mmCIF file of C-alpha atoms in Angstrom:
data_model
loop_
_atom_site.group_PDB
_atom_site.id
_atom_site.type_symbol
_atom_site.label_atom_id
_atom_site.label_comp_id
_atom_site.label_asym_id
_atom_site.label_seq_id
_atom_site.Cartn_x
_atom_site.Cartn_y
_atom_site.Cartn_z
ATOM 1 C CA UNK A 1 0.000 0.000 0.000
ATOM 2 C CA UNK A 2 0.894 3.658 -0.140
ATOM 3 C CA UNK A 3 1.451 4.038 3.589
ATOM 4 C CA UNK A 4 1.855 2.153 6.845
ATOM 5 C CA UNK A 5 -1.441 0.616 7.865
ATOM 6 C CA UNK A 6 -2.319 -0.227 11.468
ATOM 7 C CA UNK A 7 -5.334 -2.055 12.806
ATOM 8 C CA UNK A 8 -7.468 -1.683 14.728
ATOM 9 C CA UNK A 9 -7.410 2.111 14.967
ATOM 10 C CA UNK A 10 -9.053 1.936 18.385
ATOM 11 C CA UNK A 11 -9.239 -0.892 20.905
ATOM 12 C CA UNK A 12 -10.956 -0.935 24.271
ATOM 13 C CA UNK A 13 -10.222 -3.997 26.360
ATOM 14 C CA UNK A 14 -10.813 -5.187 29.878
ATOM 15 C CA UNK A 15 -7.922 -5.453 32.291
ATOM 16 C CA UNK A 16 -6.391 -8.920 32.134
ATOM 17 C CA UNK A 17 -7.372 -9.639 28.504
ATOM 18 C CA UNK A 18 -4.852 -10.200 25.706
ATOM 19 C CA UNK A 19 -4.722 -7.896 22.674
ATOM 20 C CA UNK A 20 -3.082 -8.084 19.254
ATOM 21 C CA UNK A 21 -2.119 -5.014 17.283
ATOM 22 C CA UNK A 22 -1.284 -5.300 13.606
ATOM 23 C CA UNK A 23 1.041 -3.322 11.353
ATOM 24 C CA UNK A 24 1.324 -3.493 7.554
ATOM 25 C CA UNK A 25 4.497 -1.629 6.525
ATOM 26 C CA UNK A 26 5.233 -0.015 3.189
ATOM 27 C CA UNK A 27 6.109 -2.652 0.627
ATOM 28 C CA UNK A 28 9.867 -3.038 0.330
ATOM 29 C CA UNK A 29 10.693 -1.407 3.662
ATOM 30 C CA UNK A 30 12.999 -3.817 5.441
ATOM 31 C CA UNK A 31 13.017 -2.104 8.842
ATOM 32 C CA UNK A 32 9.964 -1.965 11.087
ATOM 33 C CA UNK A 33 9.609 -0.279 14.477
ATOM 34 C CA UNK A 34 7.049 -0.186 17.256
ATOM 35 C CA UNK A 35 6.781 2.859 19.494
ATOM 36 C CA UNK A 36 4.343 3.776 22.248
ATOM 37 C CA UNK A 37 3.029 7.279 22.905
ATOM 38 C CA UNK A 38 1.404 8.007 26.242
ATOM 39 C CA UNK A 39 -0.332 11.273 27.111
ATOM 40 C CA UNK A 40 2.286 13.920 27.840
ATOM 41 C CA UNK A 41 5.154 11.554 27.075
ATOM 42 C CA UNK A 42 7.527 11.352 24.174
ATOM 43 C CA UNK A 43 7.464 8.411 21.817
ATOM 44 C CA UNK A 44 8.893 5.396 23.634
ATOM 45 C CA UNK A 45 10.784 2.788 21.607
ATOM 46 C CA UNK A 46 9.531 -0.773 22.012
ATOM 47 C CA UNK A 47 11.135 -3.030 19.388
ATOM 48 C CA UNK A 48 12.868 -2.959 16.013
ATOM 49 C CA UNK A 49 12.764 -5.563 13.227
ATOM 50 C CA UNK A 50 15.202 -6.003 10.364
ATOM 51 C CA UNK A 51 13.463 -8.463 8.085
ATOM 52 C CA UNK A 52 11.925 -11.060 10.378
ATOM 53 C CA UNK A 53 14.592 -10.702 13.045
ATOM 54 C CA UNK A 54 14.394 -8.412 16.071
ATOM 55 C CA UNK A 55 17.935 -7.198 16.836
ATOM 56 C CA UNK A 56 16.676 -4.765 19.456
ATOM 57 C CA UNK A 57 13.890 -5.679 21.873
ATOM 58 C CA UNK A 58 15.243 -3.463 24.615
ATOM 59 C CA UNK A 59 12.157 -1.251 24.846
ATOM 60 C CA UNK A 60 9.583 -3.954 25.603
ATOM 61 C CA UNK A 61 8.318 -2.980 29.097
ATOM 62 C CA UNK A 62 7.785 -6.502 30.426
ATOM 63 C CA UNK A 63 7.455 -10.124 29.376
ATOM 64 C CA UNK A 64 3.743 -9.494 28.809
ATOM 65 C CA UNK A 65 4.777 -7.747 25.572
ATOM 66 C CA UNK A 66 5.914 -9.677 22.506
ATOM 67 C CA UNK A 67 6.106 -9.018 18.781
ATOM 68 C CA UNK A 68 6.727 -10.950 15.636
ATOM 69 C CA UNK A 69 7.134 -10.228 11.968
ATOM 70 C CA UNK A 70 6.473 -12.718 9.199
ATOM 71 C CA UNK A 71 7.518 -12.730 5.557
ATOM 72 C CA UNK A 72 9.488 -9.544 6.107
ATOM 73 C CA UNK A 73 6.181 -7.728 6.055
ATOM 74 C CA UNK A 74 3.290 -7.764 8.536
ATOM 75 C CA UNK A 75 4.070 -7.407 12.226
ATOM 76 C CA UNK A 76 1.927 -8.171 15.254
ATOM 77 C CA UNK A 77 2.448 -6.699 18.723
ATOM 78 C CA UNK A 78 0.807 -8.798 21.438
ATOM 79 C CA UNK A 79 0.115 -7.634 24.961
ATOM 80 C CA UNK A 80 -0.920 -10.346 27.401
ATOM 81 C CA UNK A 81 -2.885 -9.772 30.611
ATOM 82 C CA UNK A 82 -3.319 -6.077 29.846
ATOM 83 C CA UNK A 83 -2.990 -3.538 32.634
ATOM 84 C CA UNK A 84 -4.321 0.018 32.842
ATOM 85 C CA UNK A 85 -0.796 1.408 32.448
ATOM 86 C CA UNK A 86 -0.696 -0.211 28.992
ATOM 87 C CA UNK A 87 -3.209 2.373 27.769
ATOM 88 C CA UNK A 88 -1.475 4.432 25.069
ATOM 89 C CA UNK A 89 -1.247 4.946 21.328
ATOM 90 C CA UNK A 90 0.890 2.248 19.744
ATOM 91 C CA UNK A 91 2.645 3.486 16.619
ATOM 92 C CA UNK A 92 4.299 1.404 13.944
ATOM 93 C CA UNK A 93 6.836 2.810 11.481
ATOM 94 C CA UNK A 94 8.867 1.412 8.603
ATOM 95 C CA UNK A 95 11.906 2.560 6.647
ATOM 96 C CA UNK A 96 14.544 1.575 4.153
ATOM 97 C CA UNK A 97 17.865 0.604 5.719
ATOM 98 C CA UNK A 98 20.529 2.482 3.817
ATOM 99 C CA UNK A 99 23.483 4.786 4.362
ATOM 100 C CA UNK A 100 21.104 7.728 4.034
ATOM 101 C CA UNK A 101 18.001 8.218 6.089
ATOM 102 C CA UNK A 102 14.751 9.209 4.462
ATOM 103 C CA UNK A 103 12.817 9.147 7.667
ATOM 104 C CA UNK A 104 10.485 6.687 9.197
ATOM 105 C CA UNK A 105 6.977 6.531 7.769
ATOM 106 C CA UNK A 106 4.567 6.153 10.648
ATOM 107 C CA UNK A 107 1.109 4.668 10.662
ATOM 108 C CA UNK A 108 -1.747 6.487 12.383
ATOM 109 C CA UNK A 109 -1.492 4.215 15.394
ATOM 110 C CA UNK A 110 -3.745 2.028 17.507
ATOM 111 C CA UNK A 111 -5.267 3.769 20.506
ATOM 112 C CA UNK A 112 -5.460 1.149 23.260
ATOM 113 C CA UNK A 113 -7.629 1.772 26.291
ATOM 114 C CA UNK A 114 -7.592 -0.737 29.145
ATOM 115 C CA UNK A 115 -10.610 -0.441 31.445
ATOM 116 C CA UNK B 1 21.633 7.694 28.034
ATOM 117 C CA UNK B 2 20.437 9.766 25.086
ATOM 118 C CA UNK B 3 18.145 12.659 26.038
ATOM 119 C CA UNK B 4 16.058 15.168 24.090
ATOM 120 C CA UNK B 5 14.402 18.221 25.675
ATOM 121 C CA UNK B 6 12.069 20.445 23.696
ATOM 122 C CA UNK B 7 10.915 23.935 24.593
ATOM 123 C CA UNK B 8 8.514 25.542 24.918
ATOM 124 C CA UNK B 9 5.909 22.848 25.606
ATOM 125 C CA UNK B 10 3.278 24.965 23.891
ATOM 126 C CA UNK B 11 3.402 28.103 21.759
ATOM 127 C CA UNK B 12 0.579 30.279 20.482
ATOM 128 C CA UNK B 13 1.366 32.705 17.661
ATOM 129 C CA UNK B 14 -0.652 35.087 15.572
ATOM 130 C CA UNK B 15 -0.710 34.295 11.877
ATOM 131 C CA UNK B 16 2.416 35.830 10.329
ATOM 132 C CA UNK B 17 4.305 36.032 13.659
ATOM 133 C CA UNK B 18 7.660 34.264 13.213
ATOM 134 C CA UNK B 19 9.287 32.280 16.039
ATOM 135 C CA UNK B 20 11.602 29.372 16.862
ATOM 136 C CA UNK B 21 11.235 26.032 18.613
ATOM 137 C CA UNK B 22 14.178 24.608 20.552
ATOM 138 C CA UNK B 23 15.486 21.052 20.825
ATOM 139 C CA UNK B 24 18.385 20.409 23.222
ATOM 140 C CA UNK B 25 20.014 17.011 23.095
ATOM 141 C CA UNK B 26 22.678 14.801 24.597
ATOM 142 C CA UNK B 27 23.754 11.740 22.656
ATOM 143 C CA UNK B 28 26.785 9.502 22.536
ATOM 144 C CA UNK B 29 27.837 10.541 19.045
ATOM 145 C CA UNK B 30 25.155 11.995 16.779
ATOM 146 C CA UNK B 31 24.245 10.110 13.628
ATOM 147 C CA UNK B 32 21.276 12.288 12.841
ATOM 148 C CA UNK B 33 18.764 14.708 14.343
ATOM 149 C CA UNK B 34 15.223 14.546 13.036
ATOM 150 C CA UNK B 35 12.212 16.822 13.042
ATOM 151 C CA UNK B 36 8.695 15.469 12.692
ATOM 152 C CA UNK B 37 5.271 17.085 12.591
ATOM 153 C CA UNK B 38 2.342 15.358 14.285
ATOM 154 C CA UNK B 39 -1.297 16.283 13.752
ATOM 155 C CA UNK B 40 -3.966 15.130 16.244
ATOM 156 C CA UNK B 41 -4.908 11.484 15.747
ATOM 157 C CA UNK B 42 -2.132 10.924 13.210
ATOM 158 C CA UNK B 43 1.322 9.431 13.286
ATOM 159 C CA UNK B 44 4.337 11.748 13.054
ATOM 160 C CA UNK B 45 5.274 12.987 9.578
ATOM 161 C CA UNK B 46 8.951 13.289 8.682
ATOM 162 C CA UNK B 47 10.228 16.814 7.981
ATOM 163 C CA UNK B 48 14.058 16.982 8.118
ATOM 164 C CA UNK B 49 17.237 15.130 8.948
ATOM 165 C CA UNK B 50 20.301 17.113 10.067
ATOM 166 C CA UNK B 51 23.667 15.369 10.271
ATOM 167 C CA UNK B 52 26.303 17.851 11.469
ATOM 168 C CA UNK B 53 26.690 21.165 13.274
ATOM 169 C CA UNK B 54 26.155 24.141 11.004
ATOM 170 C CA UNK B 55 23.788 22.318 8.699
ATOM 171 C CA UNK B 56 20.485 23.963 7.715
ATOM 172 C CA UNK B 57 17.470 22.627 5.833
ATOM 173 C CA UNK B 58 14.358 24.425 4.623
ATOM 174 C CA UNK B 59 10.874 23.431 3.589
ATOM 175 C CA UNK B 60 8.287 26.070 2.825
ATOM 176 C CA UNK B 61 7.990 28.235 5.983
ATOM 177 C CA UNK B 62 10.197 25.934 8.095
ATOM 178 C CA UNK B 63 13.955 26.029 8.531
ATOM 179 C CA UNK B 64 15.872 23.656 10.776
ATOM 180 C CA UNK B 65 19.368 24.378 12.080
ATOM 181 C CA UNK B 66 21.808 22.325 14.133
ATOM 182 C CA UNK B 67 24.593 23.030 16.625
ATOM 183 C CA UNK B 68 26.567 20.569 18.731
ATOM 184 C CA UNK B 69 24.054 20.802 21.566
ATOM 185 C CA UNK B 70 20.764 21.944 20.108
ATOM 186 C CA UNK B 71 18.582 22.352 17.068
ATOM 187 C CA UNK B 72 16.123 25.073 16.204
ATOM 188 C CA UNK B 73 13.045 24.911 14.046
ATOM 189 C CA UNK B 74 12.380 28.397 12.729
ATOM 190 C CA UNK B 75 8.887 29.175 11.488
ATOM 191 C CA UNK B 76 8.582 32.215 9.250
ATOM 192 C CA UNK B 77 5.230 33.956 8.743
ATOM 193 C CA UNK B 78 3.257 30.904 9.907
ATOM 194 C CA UNK B 79 -0.247 30.076 8.725
ATOM 195 C CA UNK B 80 -3.030 28.314 10.663
ATOM 196 C CA UNK B 81 -2.262 25.080 8.785
ATOM 197 C CA UNK B 82 1.154 25.020 10.467
ATOM 198 C CA UNK B 83 -0.599 24.275 13.768
ATOM 199 C CA UNK B 84 0.629 20.888 14.983
ATOM 200 C CA UNK B 85 2.952 19.278 17.496
ATOM 201 C CA UNK B 86 6.576 19.352 16.357
ATOM 202 C CA UNK B 87 8.782 16.502 17.550
ATOM 203 C CA UNK B 88 12.563 16.317 17.655
ATOM 204 C CA UNK B 89 14.476 13.024 17.800
ATOM 205 C CA UNK B 90 18.093 11.865 17.775
ATOM 206 C CA UNK B 91 19.789 8.729 16.490
ATOM 207 C CA UNK B 92 23.143 7.746 17.979
ATOM 208 C CA UNK B 93 26.100 6.822 15.822
ATOM 209 C CA UNK B 94 26.450 3.086 16.370
ATOM 210 C CA UNK B 95 28.532 2.507 13.264
ATOM 211 C CA UNK B 96 25.842 0.774 11.217
ATOM 212 C CA UNK B 97 23.409 1.894 8.559
ATOM 213 C CA UNK B 98 20.698 4.411 9.143
ATOM 214 C CA UNK B 99 17.462 2.865 10.199
ATOM 215 C CA UNK B 100 19.213 0.272 12.300
ATOM 216 C CA UNK B 101 18.838 1.927 15.652
ATOM 217 C CA UNK B 102 16.015 3.409 17.634
ATOM 218 C CA UNK B 103 15.321 7.119 17.797
ATOM 219 C CA UNK B 104 15.004 8.970 21.108
ATOM 220 C CA UNK B 105 12.188 11.512 20.915
ATOM 221 C CA UNK B 106 11.422 14.663 22.864
ATOM 222 C CA UNK B 107 7.931 15.353 24.155
ATOM 223 C CA UNK B 108 7.273 17.945 21.475
ATOM 224 C CA UNK B 109 6.153 21.544 21.134
ATOM 225 C CA UNK B 110 2.441 22.073 20.512
ATOM 226 C CA UNK B 111 2.203 25.004 18.104
ATOM 227 C CA UNK B 112 -1.048 26.909 17.581
ATOM 228 C CA UNK B 113 -1.323 29.592 14.905
ATOM 229 C CA UNK B 114 -4.238 31.966 15.450
ATOM 230 C CA UNK B 115 -5.830 33.469 12.311
#
């Protein structure tokens, strides 16, 4: 597609439930990133994929968070046993990996609300 | 630890009133400094990458400049459509290609242009 697509755009879930967030990157972009944006906070790095591998998972807040990427394309971020502090906008971005940087292209995000 | 501090948090300007946004940073070797624009409910949109002190880049009414400790985003004769949150981010120089490492973002400056 023309841009990075994320689904769902909004998700309300009960505390303790599992959720899956999906990201479709721009075709041909080898790098994929997940960030989290909480109210009043800067974007917080979660995980980075190069192809299907995740060289940097350092931002995942706890073992309740996991992510995978298949076929060098679609990625899924899973949050198990959701807590209220998980409420945030989850943003996915993709980019070419090259010696120059043309900027991430971000999706519009998934707004997760845990009640 | 890489850090980015943006000021002011919010700025209200009359249409046509020029001003500057500040981004102060500390990073262990700068690979690139990035400016993004974020509209409500949308993901950030890439504006500029700056690589070294003294560099300047322009796009329409925006000009970004870089020193060894800070970057400025100058807005000349702004219009209401320039209203948005402007985010600054840094990427450390880890010796690999661009797009291989996470960005550290500031919390942004919320700019409002009053007609």
